[in-house]
């Protein structure tokens, strides 16, 4: 299985849950010149959504968010895995982490439908280096 791993910084923010809320937020990031590597939206409590942003350039996001008055929680670290989509690819990643006694507390994956996948793995900060080492090829 061929894949690459990298440290990815992410930030969280919470917005009011409205049909146009995520669109307006993401459009605002576009206007600020912020490119995202990954994005997630999850409901939190009644009427709110937590957005998780993985910026291509974390320092740019921090500067532009400050200028725009956006409240961000972070940076936090996650592992971004990208590779060839094949049967069992995610199981093998989890196997390596389990063998290294790394606790995965969340993850998100997607395939492009054309032979590649992307996978974000959230591990505890004190296990981050251990997780990277376990996934090294």
Tab-separated table of N, CA and C in Angstrom:
chain	number	residue	atom	x	y	z
A	1	UNK	N	0.852	-1.179	0.000
A	1	UNK	CA	0.000	0.000	0.000
A	1	UNK	C	0.892	1.235	0.000
A	2	UNK	N	0.731	2.082	-0.972
A	2	UNK	CA	1.502	3.320	-1.055
A	2	UNK	C	0.663	4.473	-0.505
A	3	UNK	N	1.269	5.223	0.442
A	3	UNK	CA	0.583	6.399	0.958
A	3	UNK	C	1.614	7.374	1.503
A	4	UNK	N	1.169	8.605	1.705
A	4	UNK	CA	2.012	9.618	2.327
A	4	UNK	C	1.311	10.091	3.594
A	5	UNK	N	2.119	10.491	4.569
A	5	UNK	CA	1.563	11.010	5.807
A	5	UNK	C	2.156	12.387	6.066
A	6	UNK	N	1.360	13.218	6.723
A	6	UNK	CA	1.853	14.540	7.084
A	6	UNK	C	1.100	15.050	8.292
A	7	UNK	N	1.748	15.907	9.011
A	7	UNK	CA	1.100	16.620	10.110
A	7	UNK	C	0.220	17.690	9.485
A	8	UNK	N	-0.982	17.802	9.988
A	8	UNK	CA	-1.901	18.832	9.493
A	8	UNK	C	-2.465	19.580	10.692
A	9	UNK	N	-2.377	20.892	10.647
A	9	UNK	CA	-2.957	21.699	11.707
A	9	UNK	C	-4.404	22.002	11.367
A	10	UNK	N	-5.249	21.976	12.400
A	10	UNK	CA	-6.648	22.307	12.175
A	10	UNK	C	-7.152	23.256	13.256
A	11	UNK	N	-8.235	23.926	12.922
A	11	UNK	CA	-8.867	24.906	13.796
A	11	UNK	C	-10.361	24.621	13.806
A	12	UNK	N	-10.989	24.906	14.937
A	12	UNK	CA	-12.430	24.765	15.050
A	12	UNK	C	-13.058	26.126	15.259
A	13	UNK	N	-14.263	26.263	14.776
A	13	UNK	CA	-15.082	27.433	15.063
A	13	UNK	C	-16.529	26.976	15.049
A	14	UNK	N	-17.374	27.704	15.716
A	14	UNK	CA	-18.788	27.344	15.791
A	14	UNK	C	-19.615	28.470	15.182
A	15	UNK	N	-20.582	28.069	14.374
A	15	UNK	CA	-21.481	29.040	13.753
A	15	UNK	C	-22.921	28.647	14.059
A	16	UNK	N	-23.836	29.597	13.859
A	16	UNK	CA	-25.259	29.319	13.998
A	16	UNK	C	-25.687	28.443	12.831
A	17	UNK	N	-26.503	27.456	13.124
A	17	UNK	CA	-26.976	26.515	12.105
A	17	UNK	C	-28.098	27.156	11.289
A	18	UNK	N	-27.739	27.596	10.092
A	18	UNK	CA	-28.694	28.161	9.139
A	18	UNK	C	-28.373	27.563	7.781
A	19	UNK	N	-29.331	27.457	6.879
A	19	UNK	CA	-29.050	26.855	5.570
A	19	UNK	C	-27.867	27.490	4.837
A	20	UNK	N	-27.706	28.791	4.979
A	20	UNK	CA	-26.635	29.479	4.255
A	20	UNK	C	-25.375	29.687	5.099
A	21	UNK	N	-25.371	29.198	6.337
A	21	UNK	CA	-24.266	29.475	7.261
A	21	UNK	C	-22.911	29.003	6.773
A	22	UNK	N	-22.799	27.733	6.402
A	22	UNK	CA	-21.506	27.203	5.951
A	22	UNK	C	-21.089	27.868	4.641
A	23	UNK	N	-22.057	28.090	3.755
A	23	UNK	CA	-21.734	28.762	2.488
A	23	UNK	C	-21.130	30.138	2.758
A	24	UNK	N	-21.773	30.922	3.611
A	24	UNK	CA	-21.269	32.268	3.896
A	24	UNK	C	-19.880	32.215	4.533
A	25	UNK	N	-19.690	31.273	5.465
A	25	UNK	CA	-18.390	31.156	6.120
A	25	UNK	C	-17.305	30.775	5.119
A	26	UNK	N	-17.572	29.747	4.318
A	26	UNK	CA	-16.580	29.289	3.335
A	26	UNK	C	-16.323	30.344	2.264
A	27	UNK	N	-17.355	31.051	1.860
A	27	UNK	CA	-17.158	32.141	0.891
A	27	UNK	C	-16.282	33.237	1.476
A	28	UNK	N	-16.467	33.509	2.760
A	28	UNK	CA	-15.629	34.497	3.434
A	28	UNK	C	-14.168	34.068	3.452
A	29	UNK	N	-13.918	32.778	3.685
A	29	UNK	CA	-12.537	32.281	3.635
A	29	UNK	C	-11.957	32.434	2.236
A	30	UNK	N	-12.776	32.150	1.227
A	30	UNK	CA	-12.331	32.312	-0.162
A	30	UNK	C	-11.950	33.761	-0.420
A	31	UNK	N	-12.795	34.687	0.034
A	31	UNK	CA	-12.511	36.117	-0.150
A	31	UNK	C	-11.210	36.526	0.536
A	32	UNK	N	-10.855	35.831	1.623
A	32	UNK	CA	-9.611	36.117	2.341
A	32	UNK	C	-8.407	35.404	1.731
A	33	UNK	N	-8.649	34.584	0.705
A	33	UNK	CA	-7.561	33.865	0.045
A	33	UNK	C	-7.128	32.610	0.775
A	34	UNK	N	-7.988	32.057	1.630
A	34	UNK	CA	-7.659	30.869	2.424
A	34	UNK	C	-8.038	29.613	1.643
A	35	UNK	N	-7.060	28.759	1.400
A	35	UNK	CA	-7.301	27.475	0.744
A	35	UNK	C	-7.313	26.380	1.807
A	36	UNK	N	-8.310	25.502	1.734
A	36	UNK	CA	-8.436	24.427	2.718
A	36	UNK	C	-8.008	23.098	2.121
A	37	UNK	N	-7.300	22.297	2.929
A	37	UNK	CA	-6.949	20.931	2.554
A	37	UNK	C	-8.087	19.977	2.890
A	38	UNK	N	-8.807	20.281	3.966
A	38	UNK	CA	-9.936	19.457	4.402
A	38	UNK	C	-10.883	20.334	5.208
A	39	UNK	N	-12.111	19.851	5.349
A	39	UNK	CA	-13.161	20.605	6.030
A	39	UNK	C	-14.186	19.620	6.559
A	40	UNK	N	-14.724	19.888	7.740
A	40	UNK	CA	-15.809	19.070	8.287
A	40	UNK	C	-16.791	19.988	9.005
A	41	UNK	N	-18.040	19.597	9.020
A	41	UNK	CA	-19.089	20.317	9.745
A	41	UNK	C	-19.906	19.295	10.531
A	42	UNK	N	-20.076	19.559	11.833
A	42	UNK	CA	-20.780	18.626	12.713
A	42	UNK	C	-21.710	19.435	13.614
A	43	UNK	N	-22.967	19.002	13.760
A	43	UNK	CA	-23.866	19.720	14.664
A	43	UNK	C	-23.394	19.599	16.120
A	44	UNK	N	-23.497	20.699	16.852
A	44	UNK	CA	-23.165	20.711	18.281
A	44	UNK	C	-24.262	21.474	19.010
A	45	UNK	N	-25.019	20.770	19.772
A	45	UNK	CA	-26.097	21.412	20.517
A	45	UNK	C	-27.168	21.941	19.590
A	46	UNK	N	-28.215	22.448	20.175
A	46	UNK	CA	-29.311	22.964	19.347
A	46	UNK	C	-28.920	24.257	18.632
A	47	UNK	N	-29.046	24.225	17.326
A	47	UNK	CA	-28.869	25.447	16.551
A	47	UNK	C	-27.451	25.874	16.248
A	48	UNK	N	-26.439	25.007	16.452
A	48	UNK	CA	-25.055	25.383	16.153
A	48	UNK	C	-24.335	24.266	15.419
A	49	UNK	N	-23.328	24.653	14.665
A	49	UNK	CA	-22.511	23.711	13.899
A	49	UNK	C	-21.044	24.028	14.171
A	50	UNK	N	-20.268	22.984	14.453
A	50	UNK	CA	-18.819	23.164	14.595
A	50	UNK	C	-18.165	22.890	13.258
A	51	UNK	N	-17.387	23.859	12.788
A	51	UNK	CA	-16.633	23.721	11.550
A	51	UNK	C	-15.186	23.414	11.909
A	52	UNK	N	-14.615	22.425	11.245
A	52	UNK	CA	-13.205	22.089	11.424
A	52	UNK	C	-12.491	22.409	10.125
A	53	UNK	N	-11.481	23.256	10.219
A	53	UNK	CA	-10.777	23.789	9.051
A	53	UNK	C	-9.334	23.314	9.051
A	54	UNK	N	-8.907	22.753	7.945
A	54	UNK	CA	-7.518	22.343	7.742
A	54	UNK	C	-6.937	23.251	6.655
A	55	UNK	N	-6.355	24.381	7.041
A	55	UNK	CA	-5.847	25.315	6.039
A	55	UNK	C	-4.542	24.833	5.406
A	56	UNK	N	-4.377	25.163	4.148
A	56	UNK	CA	-3.112	24.867	3.479
A	56	UNK	C	-1.980	25.645	4.145
A	57	UNK	N	-2.266	26.881	4.549
A	57	UNK	CA	-1.280	27.745	5.195
A	57	UNK	C	-1.850	28.208	6.538
A	58	UNK	N	-1.547	27.489	7.629
A	58	UNK	CA	-2.118	27.837	8.932
A	58	UNK	C	-1.824	29.268	9.384
A	59	UNK	N	-0.625	29.767	9.122
A	59	UNK	CA	-0.305	31.129	9.562
A	59	UNK	C	-1.155	32.154	8.817
A	60	UNK	N	-1.430	31.918	7.555
A	60	UNK	CA	-2.295	32.825	6.797
A	60	UNK	C	-3.702	32.834	7.390
A	61	UNK	N	-4.214	31.654	7.745
A	61	UNK	CA	-5.543	31.593	8.358
A	61	UNK	C	-5.568	32.373	9.662
A	62	UNK	N	-4.543	32.230	10.494
A	62	UNK	CA	-4.511	32.942	11.767
A	62	UNK	C	-4.501	34.455	11.555
A	63	UNK	N	-3.690	34.912	10.629
A	63	UNK	CA	-3.601	36.351	10.362
A	63	UNK	C	-4.930	36.877	9.823
A	64	UNK	N	-5.457	36.219	8.805
A	64	UNK	CA	-6.694	36.697	8.175
A	64	UNK	C	-7.897	36.557	9.101
A	65	UNK	N	-7.940	35.507	9.903
A	65	UNK	CA	-9.040	35.341	10.856
A	65	UNK	C	-9.004	36.464	11.888
A	66	UNK	N	-7.807	36.807	12.338
A	66	UNK	CA	-7.669	37.915	13.284
A	66	UNK	C	-8.158	39.222	12.698
A	67	UNK	N	-7.786	39.487	11.459
A	67	UNK	CA	-8.224	40.718	10.791
A	67	UNK	C	-9.734	40.753	10.602
A	68	UNK	N	-10.315	39.584	10.318
A	68	UNK	CA	-11.756	39.506	10.057
A	68	UNK	C	-12.577	39.316	11.332
A	69	UNK	N	-11.913	39.181	12.480
A	69	UNK	CA	-12.621	39.005	13.736
A	69	UNK	C	-13.229	37.622	13.921
A	70	UNK	N	-12.690	36.611	13.219
A	70	UNK	CA	-13.186	35.245	13.358
A	70	UNK	C	-12.553	34.601	14.580
A	71	UNK	N	-13.373	33.953	15.383
A	71	UNK	CA	-12.876	33.275	16.578
A	71	UNK	C	-12.543	31.835	16.221
A	72	UNK	N	-11.274	31.469	16.385
A	72	UNK	CA	-10.810	30.114	16.075
A	72	UNK	C	-10.253	29.452	17.327
A	73	UNK	N	-10.492	28.164	17.452
A	73	UNK	CA	-9.889	27.356	18.499
A	73	UNK	C	-8.814	26.493	17.836
A	74	UNK	N	-7.574	26.680	18.232
A	74	UNK	CA	-6.486	25.924	17.630
A	74	UNK	C	-5.234	26.767	17.614
A	75	UNK	N	-4.175	26.269	17.053
A	75	UNK	CA	-4.127	25.073	16.214
A	75	UNK	C	-4.083	23.786	17.028
A	76	UNK	N	-4.637	22.747	16.419
A	76	UNK	CA	-4.559	21.387	16.919
A	76	UNK	C	-3.894	20.569	15.815
A	77	UNK	N	-3.348	19.416	16.193
A	77	UNK	CA	-2.649	18.598	15.205
A	77	UNK	C	-3.431	17.328	14.898
A	78	UNK	N	-3.414	16.945	13.643
A	78	UNK	CA	-3.974	15.678	13.175
A	78	UNK	C	-2.999	15.112	12.155
A	79	UNK	N	-3.241	13.876	11.774
A	79	UNK	CA	-2.419	13.235	10.752
A	79	UNK	C	-3.253	13.103	9.495
A	80	UNK	N	-2.706	13.572	8.390
A	80	UNK	CA	-3.371	13.443	7.104
A	80	UNK	C	-2.653	12.356	6.316
A	81	UNK	N	-3.418	11.358	5.907
A	81	UNK	CA	-2.883	10.245	5.128
A	81	UNK	C	-3.524	10.310	3.748
A	82	UNK	N	-2.713	10.235	2.707
A	82	UNK	CA	-3.213	10.216	1.337
A	82	UNK	C	-2.533	9.065	0.626
A	83	UNK	N	-3.321	8.307	-0.163
A	83	UNK	CA	-2.696	7.172	-0.810
A	83	UNK	C	-3.557	6.497	-1.840
A	84	UNK	N	-3.101	5.318	-2.246
A	84	UNK	CA	-3.797	4.509	-3.234
A	84	UNK	C	-4.967	3.800	-2.561
A	85	UNK	N	-6.139	3.964	-3.128
A	85	UNK	CA	-7.327	3.327	-2.583
A	85	UNK	C	-7.347	1.859	-2.984
A	86	UNK	N	-7.263	1.000	-1.979
A	86	UNK	CA	-7.334	-0.433	-2.228
A	86	UNK	C	-8.046	-1.074	-1.050
A	87	UNK	N	-8.600	-2.217	-1.266
A	87	UNK	CA	-9.325	-2.932	-0.232
A	87	UNK	C	-8.439	-3.126	1.000
A	88	UNK	N	-8.920	-2.683	2.157
A	88	UNK	CA	-8.180	-2.849	3.405
A	88	UNK	C	-7.215	-1.733	3.744
A	89	UNK	N	-7.162	-0.684	2.948
A	89	UNK	CA	-6.190	0.387	3.192
A	89	UNK	C	-6.378	1.005	4.578
A	90	UNK	N	-7.615	1.339	4.941
A	90	UNK	CA	-7.846	1.959	6.248
A	90	UNK	C	-7.612	0.960	7.377
A	91	UNK	N	-7.966	-0.301	7.155
A	91	UNK	CA	-7.732	-1.324	8.181
A	91	UNK	C	-6.241	-1.448	8.479
A	92	UNK	N	-5.394	-1.387	7.458
A	92	UNK	CA	-3.950	-1.502	7.674
A	92	UNK	C	-3.399	-0.298	8.437
A	93	UNK	N	-3.944	0.876	8.168
A	93	UNK	CA	-3.527	2.065	8.922
A	93	UNK	C	-3.898	1.889	10.392
A	94	UNK	N	-5.133	1.453	10.637
A	94	UNK	CA	-5.573	1.244	12.014
A	94	UNK	C	-4.779	0.125	12.691
A	95	UNK	N	-4.413	-0.885	11.936
A	95	UNK	CA	-3.619	-1.978	12.500
A	95	UNK	C	-2.275	-1.456	12.995
A	96	UNK	N	-1.608	-0.653	12.188
A	96	UNK	CA	-0.308	-0.099	12.584
A	96	UNK	C	-0.429	0.743	13.853
A	97	UNK	N	-1.486	1.550	13.900
A	97	UNK	CA	-1.672	2.403	15.073
A	97	UNK	C	-2.029	1.572	16.310
A	98	UNK	N	-2.852	0.566	16.142
A	98	UNK	CA	-3.214	-0.304	17.266
A	98	UNK	C	-1.990	-1.049	17.789
A	99	UNK	N	-1.161	-1.533	16.876
A	99	UNK	CA	0.051	-2.246	17.295
A	99	UNK	C	0.996	-1.339	18.075
A	100	UNK	N	0.920	-0.031	17.804
A	100	UNK	CA	1.748	0.933	18.522
A	100	UNK	C	1.029	1.493	19.756
A	101	UNK	N	-0.141	0.932	20.068
A	101	UNK	CA	-0.958	1.362	21.215
A	101	UNK	C	-1.357	2.832	21.138
A	102	UNK	N	-1.636	3.300	19.922
A	102	UNK	CA	-2.088	4.670	19.703
A	102	UNK	C	-3.615	4.686	19.727
A	103	UNK	N	-4.167	5.589	20.513
A	103	UNK	CA	-5.614	5.730	20.640
A	103	UNK	C	-6.126	6.734	19.616
A	104	UNK	N	-6.882	6.258	18.644
A	104	UNK	CA	-7.520	7.141	17.667
A	104	UNK	C	-8.845	7.570	18.265
A	105	UNK	N	-9.050	8.888	18.422
A	105	UNK	CA	-10.321	9.305	19.003
A	105	UNK	C	-11.299	9.829	17.967
A	106	UNK	N	-10.853	10.014	16.735
A	106	UNK	CA	-11.766	10.369	15.642
A	106	UNK	C	-11.015	10.210	14.331
A	107	UNK	N	-11.759	10.033	13.248
A	107	UNK	CA	-11.149	9.964	11.920
A	107	UNK	C	-12.218	10.231	10.867
A	108	UNK	N	-11.773	10.681	9.706
A	108	UNK	CA	-12.644	10.932	8.563
A	108	UNK	C	-11.898	10.515	7.307
A	109	UNK	N	-12.586	9.800	6.429
A	109	UNK	CA	-11.941	9.376	5.195
A	109	UNK	C	-12.844	9.559	4.001
A	110	UNK	N	-12.212	9.645	2.834
A	110	UNK	CA	-12.952	9.788	1.583
A	110	UNK	C	-12.091	9.242	0.450
A	111	UNK	N	-12.742	8.693	-0.551
A	111	UNK	CA	-12.050	8.267	-1.757
A	111	UNK	C	-12.463	9.199	-2.890
A	112	UNK	N	-11.600	9.345	-3.864
A	112	UNK	CA	-11.961	10.180	-5.009
A	112	UNK	C	-12.690	9.386	-6.085
A	113	UNK	N	-12.866	8.084	-5.875
A	113	UNK	CA	-13.549	7.248	-6.855
A	113	UNK	C	-12.684	6.881	-8.043
A	114	UNK	N	-11.429	7.317	-8.023
A	114	UNK	CA	-10.539	7.070	-9.144
A	114	UNK	C	-9.218	6.449	-8.712
A	115	UNK	N	-9.210	5.874	-7.501
A	115	UNK	CA	-8.021	5.153	-7.081
A	115	UNK	C	-7.210	5.775	-5.962
A	116	UNK	N	-7.656	6.902	-5.402
A	116	UNK	CA	-6.925	7.548	-4.309
A	116	UNK	C	-7.865	7.795	-3.136
A	117	UNK	N	-7.268	7.905	-1.946
A	117	UNK	CA	-8.064	8.229	-0.762
A	117	UNK	C	-7.356	9.286	0.058
A	118	UNK	N	-8.128	9.946	0.904
A	118	UNK	CA	-7.608	10.858	1.908
A	118	UNK	C	-8.208	10.466	3.237
A	119	UNK	N	-7.415	10.543	4.294
A	119	UNK	CA	-7.862	10.102	5.598
A	119	UNK	C	-7.253	11.011	6.654
A	120	UNK	N	-8.085	11.565	7.516
A	120	UNK	CA	-7.619	12.404	8.610
A	120	UNK	C	-7.794	11.617	9.894
A	121	UNK	N	-6.710	11.509	10.652
A	121	UNK	CA	-6.706	10.735	11.889
A	121	UNK	C	-6.380	11.681	13.049
A	122	UNK	N	-7.266	11.689	14.028
A	122	UNK	CA	-7.086	12.517	15.213
A	122	UNK	C	-6.583	11.631	16.345
A	123	UNK	N	-5.426	11.968	16.878
A	123	UNK	CA	-4.847	11.236	18.009
A	123	UNK	C	-4.529	12.235	19.114
A	124	UNK	N	-4.367	11.725	20.302
A	124	UNK	CA	-4.027	12.581	21.442
A	124	UNK	C	-2.641	13.200	21.220
A	125	UNK	N	-2.501	14.422	21.670
A	125	UNK	CA	-1.242	15.151	21.455
A	125	UNK	C	-0.041	14.384	22.008
A	126	UNK	N	-0.208	13.740	23.158
A	126	UNK	CA	0.926	13.021	23.749
A	126	UNK	C	1.264	11.733	22.994
A	127	UNK	N	0.426	11.330	22.028
A	127	UNK	CA	0.703	10.141	21.219
A	127	UNK	C	1.002	10.501	19.761
A	128	UNK	N	1.109	11.781	19.480
A	128	UNK	CA	1.255	12.218	18.097
A	128	UNK	C	2.530	11.674	17.439
A	129	UNK	N	3.669	11.865	18.071
A	129	UNK	CA	4.935	11.383	17.495
A	129	UNK	C	4.938	9.863	17.372
A	130	UNK	N	4.370	9.194	18.353
A	130	UNK	CA	4.256	7.740	18.333
A	130	UNK	C	3.414	7.289	17.126
A	131	UNK	N	2.340	8.008	16.854
A	131	UNK	CA	1.473	7.678	15.717
A	131	UNK	C	2.201	7.917	14.400
A	132	UNK	N	2.885	9.029	14.272
A	132	UNK	CA	3.647	9.292	13.041
A	132	UNK	C	4.677	8.204	12.804
A	133	UNK	N	5.384	7.824	13.844
A	133	UNK	CA	6.392	6.778	13.720
A	133	UNK	C	5.768	5.457	13.289
A	134	UNK	N	4.609	5.126	13.843
A	134	UNK	CA	3.939	3.867	13.506
A	134	UNK	C	3.507	3.829	12.042
A	135	UNK	N	3.224	4.999	11.467
A	135	UNK	CA	2.744	5.044	10.083
A	135	UNK	C	3.847	5.250	9.054
A	136	UNK	N	5.066	5.495	9.507
A	136	UNK	CA	6.155	5.690	8.550
A	136	UNK	C	6.341	4.438	7.719
A	137	UNK	N	6.583	4.660	6.460
A	137	UNK	CA	6.732	3.520	5.520
A	137	UNK	C	8.052	2.828	5.692
